[in-house]
Coordinates of C-alpha atoms in Angstrom, one line a residue:
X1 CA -87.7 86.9 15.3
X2 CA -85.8 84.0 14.1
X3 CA -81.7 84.7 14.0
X4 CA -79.9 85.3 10.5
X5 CA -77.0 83.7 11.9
X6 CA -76.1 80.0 11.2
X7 CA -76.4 77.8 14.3
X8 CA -72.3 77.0 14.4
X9 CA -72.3 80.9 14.5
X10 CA -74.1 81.5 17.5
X11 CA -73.0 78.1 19.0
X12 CA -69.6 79.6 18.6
X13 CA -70.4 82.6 20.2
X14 CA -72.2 81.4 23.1
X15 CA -69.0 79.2 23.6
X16 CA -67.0 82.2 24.8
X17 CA -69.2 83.8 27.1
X18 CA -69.1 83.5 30.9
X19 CA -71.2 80.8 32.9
X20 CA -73.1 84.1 34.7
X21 CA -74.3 85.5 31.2
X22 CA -75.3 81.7 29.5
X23 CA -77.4 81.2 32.8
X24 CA -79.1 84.1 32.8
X25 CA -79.5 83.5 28.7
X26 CA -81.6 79.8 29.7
X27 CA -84.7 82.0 30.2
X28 CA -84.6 83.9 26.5
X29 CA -86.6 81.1 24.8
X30 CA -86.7 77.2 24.4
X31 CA -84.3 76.9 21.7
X32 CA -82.1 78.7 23.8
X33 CA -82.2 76.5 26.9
X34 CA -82.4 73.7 25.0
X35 CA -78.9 74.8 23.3
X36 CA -77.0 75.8 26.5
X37 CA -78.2 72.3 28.2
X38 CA -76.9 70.0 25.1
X39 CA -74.3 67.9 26.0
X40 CA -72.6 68.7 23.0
X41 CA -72.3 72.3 23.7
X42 CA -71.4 72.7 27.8
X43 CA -68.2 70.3 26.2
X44 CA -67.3 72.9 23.8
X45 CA -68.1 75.6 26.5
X46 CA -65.8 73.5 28.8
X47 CA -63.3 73.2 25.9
X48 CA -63.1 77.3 25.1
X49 CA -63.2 78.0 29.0
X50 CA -59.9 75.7 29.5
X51 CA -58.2 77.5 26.5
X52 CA -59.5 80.7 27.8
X53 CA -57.2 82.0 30.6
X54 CA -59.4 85.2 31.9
X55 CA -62.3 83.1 32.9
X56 CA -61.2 81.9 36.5
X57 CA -63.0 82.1 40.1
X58 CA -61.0 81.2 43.1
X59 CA -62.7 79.3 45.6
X60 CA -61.4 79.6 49.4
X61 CA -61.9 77.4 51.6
X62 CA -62.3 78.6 55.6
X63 CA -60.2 76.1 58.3
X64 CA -61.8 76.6 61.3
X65 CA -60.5 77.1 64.4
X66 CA -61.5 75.9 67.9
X67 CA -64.3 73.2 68.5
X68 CA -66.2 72.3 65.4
X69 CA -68.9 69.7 64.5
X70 CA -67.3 67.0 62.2
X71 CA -69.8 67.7 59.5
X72 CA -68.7 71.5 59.5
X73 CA -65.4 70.7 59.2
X74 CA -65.1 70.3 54.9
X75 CA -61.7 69.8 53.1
X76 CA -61.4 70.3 49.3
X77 CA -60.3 67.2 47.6
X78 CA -59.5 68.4 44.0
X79 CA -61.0 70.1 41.4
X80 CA -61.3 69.9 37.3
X81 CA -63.1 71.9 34.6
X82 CA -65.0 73.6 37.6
X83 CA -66.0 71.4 39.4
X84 CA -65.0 70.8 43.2
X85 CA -64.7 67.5 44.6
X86 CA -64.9 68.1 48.9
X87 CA -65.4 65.8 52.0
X88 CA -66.1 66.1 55.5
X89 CA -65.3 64.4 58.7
X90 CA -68.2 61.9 58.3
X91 CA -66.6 60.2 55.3
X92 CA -69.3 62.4 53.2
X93 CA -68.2 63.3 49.6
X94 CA -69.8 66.0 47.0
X95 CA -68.8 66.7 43.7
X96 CA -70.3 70.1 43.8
X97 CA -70.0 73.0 40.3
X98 CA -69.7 76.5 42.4
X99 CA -70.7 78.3 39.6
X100 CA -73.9 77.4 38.4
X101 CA -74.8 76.4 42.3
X102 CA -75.2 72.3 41.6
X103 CA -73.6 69.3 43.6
X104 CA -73.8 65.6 43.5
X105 CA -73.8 63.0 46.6
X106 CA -71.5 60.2 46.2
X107 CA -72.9 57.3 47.4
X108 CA -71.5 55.5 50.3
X109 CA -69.0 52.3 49.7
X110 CA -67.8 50.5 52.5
X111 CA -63.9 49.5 52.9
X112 CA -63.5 45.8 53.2
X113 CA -61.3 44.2 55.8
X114 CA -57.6 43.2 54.6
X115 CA -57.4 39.2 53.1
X116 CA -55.8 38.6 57.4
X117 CA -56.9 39.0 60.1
X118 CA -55.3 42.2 62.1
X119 CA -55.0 43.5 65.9
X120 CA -57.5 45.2 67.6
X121 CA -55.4 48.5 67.2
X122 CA -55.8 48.3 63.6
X123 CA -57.0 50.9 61.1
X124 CA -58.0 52.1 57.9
X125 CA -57.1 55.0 56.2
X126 CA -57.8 56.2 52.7
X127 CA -56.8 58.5 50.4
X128 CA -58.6 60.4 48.1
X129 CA -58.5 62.1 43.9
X130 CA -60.7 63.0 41.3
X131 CA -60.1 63.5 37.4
X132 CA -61.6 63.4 34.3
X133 CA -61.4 60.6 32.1
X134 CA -60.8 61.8 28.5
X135 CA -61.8 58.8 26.9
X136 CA -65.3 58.2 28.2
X137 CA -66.2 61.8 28.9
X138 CA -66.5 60.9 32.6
X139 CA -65.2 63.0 36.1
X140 CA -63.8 60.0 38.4
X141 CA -63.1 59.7 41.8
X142 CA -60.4 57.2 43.4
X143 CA -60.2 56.2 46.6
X144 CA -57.1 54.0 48.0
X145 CA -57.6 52.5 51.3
X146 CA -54.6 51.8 53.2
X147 CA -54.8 48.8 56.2
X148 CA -52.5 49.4 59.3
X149 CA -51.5 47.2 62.1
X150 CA -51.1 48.6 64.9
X151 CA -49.6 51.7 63.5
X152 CA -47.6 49.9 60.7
X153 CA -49.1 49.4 57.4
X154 CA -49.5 46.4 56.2
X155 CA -48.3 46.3 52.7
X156 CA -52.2 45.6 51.4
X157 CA -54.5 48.2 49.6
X158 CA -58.2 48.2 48.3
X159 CA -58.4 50.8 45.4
X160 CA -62.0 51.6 44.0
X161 CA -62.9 54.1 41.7
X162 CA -67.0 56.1 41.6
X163 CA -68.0 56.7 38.3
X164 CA -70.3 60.2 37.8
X165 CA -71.7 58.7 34.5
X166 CA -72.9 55.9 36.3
X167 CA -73.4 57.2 39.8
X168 CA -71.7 54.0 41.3
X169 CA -68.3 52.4 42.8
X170 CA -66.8 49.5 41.6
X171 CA -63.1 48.1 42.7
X172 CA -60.0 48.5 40.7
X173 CA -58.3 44.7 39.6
X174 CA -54.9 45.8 38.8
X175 CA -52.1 45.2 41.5
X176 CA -51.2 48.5 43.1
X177 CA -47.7 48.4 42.2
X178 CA -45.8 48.6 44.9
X179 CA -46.2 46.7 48.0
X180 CA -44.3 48.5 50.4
X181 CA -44.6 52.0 49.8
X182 CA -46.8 55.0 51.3
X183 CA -48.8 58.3 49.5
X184 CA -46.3 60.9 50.7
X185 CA -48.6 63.4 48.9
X186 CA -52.0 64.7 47.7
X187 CA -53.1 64.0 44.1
X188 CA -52.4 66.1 41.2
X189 CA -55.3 65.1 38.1
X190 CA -53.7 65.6 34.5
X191 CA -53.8 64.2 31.1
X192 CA -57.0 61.7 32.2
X193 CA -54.8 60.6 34.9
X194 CA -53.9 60.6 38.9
X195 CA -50.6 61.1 40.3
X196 CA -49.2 61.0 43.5
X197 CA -45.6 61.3 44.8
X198 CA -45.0 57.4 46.8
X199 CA -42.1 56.2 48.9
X200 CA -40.5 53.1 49.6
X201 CA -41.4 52.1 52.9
X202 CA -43.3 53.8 55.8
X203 CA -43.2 57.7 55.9
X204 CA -41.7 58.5 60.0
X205 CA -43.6 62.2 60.1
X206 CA -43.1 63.8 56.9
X207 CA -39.7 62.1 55.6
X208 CA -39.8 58.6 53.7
X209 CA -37.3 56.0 54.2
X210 CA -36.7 55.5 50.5
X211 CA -36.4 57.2 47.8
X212 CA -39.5 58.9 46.3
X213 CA -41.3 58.1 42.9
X214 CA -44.3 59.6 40.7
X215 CA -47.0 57.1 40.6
X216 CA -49.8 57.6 37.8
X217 CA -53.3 56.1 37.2
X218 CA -54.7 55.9 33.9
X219 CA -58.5 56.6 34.4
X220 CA -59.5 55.3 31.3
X221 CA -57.6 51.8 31.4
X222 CA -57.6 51.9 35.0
X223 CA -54.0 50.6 34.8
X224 CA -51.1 51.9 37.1
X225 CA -47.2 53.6 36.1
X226 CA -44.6 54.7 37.5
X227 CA -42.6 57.6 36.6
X228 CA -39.2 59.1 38.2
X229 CA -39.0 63.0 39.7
X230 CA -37.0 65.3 38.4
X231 CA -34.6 65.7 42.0
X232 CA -34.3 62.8 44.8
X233 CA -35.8 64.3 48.3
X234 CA -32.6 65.5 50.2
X235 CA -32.9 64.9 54.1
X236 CA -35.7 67.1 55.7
X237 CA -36.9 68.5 52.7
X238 CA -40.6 68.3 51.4
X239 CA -41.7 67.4 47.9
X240 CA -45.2 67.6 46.5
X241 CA -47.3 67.6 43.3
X242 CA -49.4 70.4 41.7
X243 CA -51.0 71.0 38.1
X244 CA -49.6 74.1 36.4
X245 CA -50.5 75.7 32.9
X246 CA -51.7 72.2 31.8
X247 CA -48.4 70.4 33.3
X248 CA -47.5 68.2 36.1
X249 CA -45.7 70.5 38.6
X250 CA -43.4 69.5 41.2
X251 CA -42.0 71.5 43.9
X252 CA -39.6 71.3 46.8
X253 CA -39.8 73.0 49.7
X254 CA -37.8 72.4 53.2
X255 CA -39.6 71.0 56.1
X256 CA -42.1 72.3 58.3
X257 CA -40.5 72.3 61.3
X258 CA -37.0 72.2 61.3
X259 CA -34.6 75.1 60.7
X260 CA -32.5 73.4 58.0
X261 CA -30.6 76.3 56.4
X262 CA -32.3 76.2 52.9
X263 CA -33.9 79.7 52.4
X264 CA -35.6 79.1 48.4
X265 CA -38.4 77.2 47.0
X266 CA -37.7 75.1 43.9
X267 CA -40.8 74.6 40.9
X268 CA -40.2 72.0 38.1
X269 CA -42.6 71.2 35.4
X270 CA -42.9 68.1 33.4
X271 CA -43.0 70.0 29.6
X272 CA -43.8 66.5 27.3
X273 CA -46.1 64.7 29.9
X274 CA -44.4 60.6 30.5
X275 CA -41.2 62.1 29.3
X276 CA -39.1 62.6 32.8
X277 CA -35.9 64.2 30.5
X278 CA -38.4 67.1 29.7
X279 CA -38.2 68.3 33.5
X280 CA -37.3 71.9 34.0
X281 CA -37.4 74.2 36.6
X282 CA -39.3 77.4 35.6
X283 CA -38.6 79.5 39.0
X284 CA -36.6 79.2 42.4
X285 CA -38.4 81.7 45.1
X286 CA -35.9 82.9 47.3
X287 CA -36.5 84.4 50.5
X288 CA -35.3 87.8 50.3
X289 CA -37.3 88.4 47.7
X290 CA -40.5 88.2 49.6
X291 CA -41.3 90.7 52.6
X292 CA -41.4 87.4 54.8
X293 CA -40.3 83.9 55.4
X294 CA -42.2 81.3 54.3
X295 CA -42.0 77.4 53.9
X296 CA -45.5 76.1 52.1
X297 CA -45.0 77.9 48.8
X298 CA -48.1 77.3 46.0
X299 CA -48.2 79.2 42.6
X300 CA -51.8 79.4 42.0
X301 CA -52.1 81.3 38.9
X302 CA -50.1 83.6 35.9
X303 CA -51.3 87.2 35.5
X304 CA -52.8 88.2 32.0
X305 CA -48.8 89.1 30.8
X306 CA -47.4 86.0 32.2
X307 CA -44.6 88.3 34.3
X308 CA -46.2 87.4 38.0
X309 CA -47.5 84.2 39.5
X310 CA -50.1 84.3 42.7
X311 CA -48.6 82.5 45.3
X312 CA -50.3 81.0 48.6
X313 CA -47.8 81.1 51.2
X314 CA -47.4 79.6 54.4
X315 CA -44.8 80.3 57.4
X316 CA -43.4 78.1 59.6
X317 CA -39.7 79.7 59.8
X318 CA -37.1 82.0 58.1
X319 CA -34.8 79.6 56.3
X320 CA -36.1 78.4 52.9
X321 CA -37.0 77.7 49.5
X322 CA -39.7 76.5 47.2
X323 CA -39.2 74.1 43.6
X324 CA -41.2 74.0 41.2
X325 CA -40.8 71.7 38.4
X326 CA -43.2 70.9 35.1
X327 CA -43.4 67.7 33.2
X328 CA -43.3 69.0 29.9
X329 CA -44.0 66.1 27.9
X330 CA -46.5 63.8 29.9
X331 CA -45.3 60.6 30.7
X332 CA -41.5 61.5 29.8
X333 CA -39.4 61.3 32.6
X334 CA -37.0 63.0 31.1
X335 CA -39.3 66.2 30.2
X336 CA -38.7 67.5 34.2
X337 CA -38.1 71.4 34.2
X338 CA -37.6 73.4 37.2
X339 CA -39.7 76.4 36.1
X340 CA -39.0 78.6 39.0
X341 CA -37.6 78.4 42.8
X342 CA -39.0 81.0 45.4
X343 CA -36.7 81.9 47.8
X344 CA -38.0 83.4 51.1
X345 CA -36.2 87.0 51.0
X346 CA -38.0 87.6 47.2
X347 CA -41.4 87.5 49.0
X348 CA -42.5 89.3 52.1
X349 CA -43.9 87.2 54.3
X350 CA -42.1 83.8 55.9
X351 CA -43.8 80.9 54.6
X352 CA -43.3 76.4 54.7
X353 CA -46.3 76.0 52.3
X354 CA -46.2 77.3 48.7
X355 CA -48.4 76.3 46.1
X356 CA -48.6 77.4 42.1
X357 CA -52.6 77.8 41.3
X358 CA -52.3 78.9 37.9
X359 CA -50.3 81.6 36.0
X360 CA -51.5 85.0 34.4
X361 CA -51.8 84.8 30.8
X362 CA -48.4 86.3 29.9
X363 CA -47.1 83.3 31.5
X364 CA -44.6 85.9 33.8
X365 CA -46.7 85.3 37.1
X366 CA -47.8 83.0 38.9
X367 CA -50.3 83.1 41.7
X368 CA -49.6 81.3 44.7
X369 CA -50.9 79.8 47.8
X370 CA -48.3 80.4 50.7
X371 CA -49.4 79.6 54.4
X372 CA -47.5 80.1 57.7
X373 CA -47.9 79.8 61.6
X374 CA -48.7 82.5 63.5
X375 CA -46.5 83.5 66.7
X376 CA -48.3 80.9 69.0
X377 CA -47.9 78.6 66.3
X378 CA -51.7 77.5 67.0
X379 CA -52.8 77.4 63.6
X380 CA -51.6 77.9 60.0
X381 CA -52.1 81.6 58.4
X382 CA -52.6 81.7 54.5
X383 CA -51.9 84.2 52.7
X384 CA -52.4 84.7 48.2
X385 CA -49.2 86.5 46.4
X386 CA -48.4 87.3 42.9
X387 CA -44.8 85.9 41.9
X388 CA -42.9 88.1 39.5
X389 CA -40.6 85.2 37.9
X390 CA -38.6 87.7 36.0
X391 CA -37.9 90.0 38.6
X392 CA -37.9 87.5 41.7
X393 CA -40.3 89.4 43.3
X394 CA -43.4 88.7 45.1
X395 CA -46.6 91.0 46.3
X396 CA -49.3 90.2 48.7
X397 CA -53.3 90.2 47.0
X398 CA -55.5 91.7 49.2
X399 CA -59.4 90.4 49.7
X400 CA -61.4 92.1 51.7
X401 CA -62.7 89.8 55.4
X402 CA -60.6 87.0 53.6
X403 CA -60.2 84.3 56.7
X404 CA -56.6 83.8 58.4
X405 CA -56.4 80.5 57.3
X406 CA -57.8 78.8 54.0
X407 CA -57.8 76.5 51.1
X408 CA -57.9 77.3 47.6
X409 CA -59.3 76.3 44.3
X410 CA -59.1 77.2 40.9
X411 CA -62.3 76.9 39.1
X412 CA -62.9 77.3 35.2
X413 CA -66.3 78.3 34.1
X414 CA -68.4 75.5 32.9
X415 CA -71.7 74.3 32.9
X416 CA -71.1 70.8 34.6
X417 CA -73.7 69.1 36.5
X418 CA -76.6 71.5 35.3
X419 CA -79.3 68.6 36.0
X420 CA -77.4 68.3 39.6
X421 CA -78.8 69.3 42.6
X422 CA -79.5 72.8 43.4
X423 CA -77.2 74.0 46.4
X424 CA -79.6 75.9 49.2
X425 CA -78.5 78.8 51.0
X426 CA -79.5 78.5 54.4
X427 CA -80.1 82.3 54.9
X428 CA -82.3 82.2 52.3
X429 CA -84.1 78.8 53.2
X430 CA -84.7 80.8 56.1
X431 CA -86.4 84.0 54.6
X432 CA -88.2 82.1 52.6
X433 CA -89.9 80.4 55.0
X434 CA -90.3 84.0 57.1
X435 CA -92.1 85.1 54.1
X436 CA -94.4 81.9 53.7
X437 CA -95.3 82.2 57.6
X438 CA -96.0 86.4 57.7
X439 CA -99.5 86.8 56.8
X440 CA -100.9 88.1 53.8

């Protein structure tokens, strides 16, 4: 029975329905798969699920505990448009769509050595992003590597970027812009473009010796820039990058280990992305209004009204706060706004480690990511909590067997890297093969 409907109809329709549903919908007929697999349509499907803020899967991340083999142990990168970028221990990294079940291998690129010759102490380290390149409809991941002497860095970094399109590495010409400087953060992917928080000079545990700036790479020109933060880190206090509602979020928290007096948690957003005047803060968590102290702080998501925001928490001790700023306009300096500070008496849990995710779609929550220590202080305890920014109050989500201690993802549904490779569950590799072996 052919449809009365014109294709931009259907196309239309289909455009708003869940990944789950247009998977199962591959096996109605050829035209069908043949629609949901066009190029054309997974970017509109991407497109609607991005406007779209009920379609959302959080993706948590166990950190084990104990002995572990290095390839167990798997960190999550980043993530964009649903898909997950995650490494392990053995320098492997997957680009891998939860969703729909697909990953893809990177392949491996060695570091070179630095342009002198170094002590045998020496080392490499590297750091790691991923983003999606508006302008050639490609997901990118950069890798800086970082030479040290002997403990020191020295001043001299190899940047290369892996194309998914192309399925290959290539190094990066322009001149990282600042010699002496370290990543004092992890990368936040916006706007076609990586950002991470750099200082001046080496970082001595978690404080720079210089003052702190917001360093951006343009995945399409592959070019490098440099934008100011809304707020200059004060002594022992901890600054870091998130993406929230679309906007590059910045948040200040104390530090993880000293009891410094500050008892909130500051969130700024950059409104007009480049502009640094259009930097506001959107919300300041205070302590008391969560049921315990915290120090990590991350909003993770709004609720559908936009009056809470989940927040992942962590604790480390009793006395602090949590920033969070938004660039409004990309790329304006001057567009910095504190959206909120979380103080730790508004939530009930203490917490050093709080991270936005995303808001609900009112805008007056936002989910976030707070993690603490336990007693022992062995390991760090995450917990997920919806921020009421209006009333300055916080409440705990509860998941059933939910781990102790986890990372988090937000994932919108999209059909990315359908002709990847199909993820296996063991358990049922396992039956499988049970069945093949039983006799008939």
């Amino acid at each position: 029975m052919k449809s009365h409907l014109p294709l931009e109809i259907i196309n239309e329709i289909l455009s708003r329905l869940p990944v789950k549903s247009l998977l199962r919908f591959l096996c109605v007929s050829k035209q069908w798969y043949a629609r949901i697999k066009n190029q054309d349509f997974i970017k509109l499907h991407r497109q609607r699920s991005i406007e779209n803020n009920r379609d959302r899967t959080l993706i948590l991340g166990k950190m084990p505990r104990g002995k572990y083999r290095k390839g167990m142990l798997v960190s999550i990168l980043d993530y964009c448009h649903g898909l997950v970028c995650i490494r392990n221990m053995l320098g492997e990294t997957v680009i891998w769509n939860p969703l729909i079940r697909k990953y893809r291998i990177l392949p491996t690129e060695p570091m070179l050595k630095p342009s002198y010759s170094y002590k045998s102490s020496s080392y490499k380290s590297s750091s790691h992003a991923f983003g999606y390149d508006l302008c050639n409809d490609d997901y990118k991941v950069l890798r800086v590597t970082t030479f040290h002497n002997g403990g020191q860095p020295l001043n001299e970094f190899e940047v290369k970027v892996y194309s998914l399109r192309s399925h290959s590495w290539r190094k990066i010409e322009d001149q990282w812009p600042k010699k002496e400087c370290t990543i004092s953060s992890t990368s936040a992917s916006l706007n076609g473009a990586l950002h991470w928080l750099i200082a001046e000079g080496p970082v001595y545990d978690i404080y720079p010796l210089g003052p702190e700036c917001l360093l951006a790479f343009d995945l399409a020109t592959e070019k490098f820039r440099v934008f100011k933060t809304p707020v200059q880190q004060e002594s022992e206090l901890v600054t870091y990058l998130e993406v929230l509602k679309g906007q590059l979020c910045f948040i200040v928290s104390p530090d993880f280990e000293t009891e410094t007096g500050h008892d909130y948690n500051d969130v700024w957003l950059m409104k007009e992305y480049g502009e640094e005047s259009s930097w506001t803060r959107i919300y300041k968590i205070v302590q008391r209004s969560v049921p315990w102290t915290f120090k990590y702080c991350k909003p993770l998501m709004f609720s559908e009204n936009d009056k809470k925001v989940l927040l992942e928490m962590r604790q480390y001790n009793r006395h602090d706060y949590n920033d969070v700023w938004l660039m409004k306009e990309y790329g304006e300096e001057s567009s910095w706004t504190r959206i909120y500070k979380i103080v730790q008496r508004s939530v009930p849990w203490t917490f050093k480690y709080c991270k936005p995710l995303m808001f609900s779609e009112n805008d007056k929550k936002v989910l976030l990511e707070m993690r603490q220590y336990n007693r022992k202080r062995q390991y760090n305890r995450t917990k997920l909590v919806w921020y009421d920014i209006e009333k300055k109050k916080g409440e705990r989500v509860k998941i059933q067997k939910i781990p102790d201690s986890f990372e988090t993802a937000i994932c919108v549904g999209s059909l990315l890297l359908l002709d990847g490779d199909d993820v296996i569950d063991p358990a049922e590799q396992n039956n499988k093969r049970k069945r093949n072996e039983s006799p008939t």
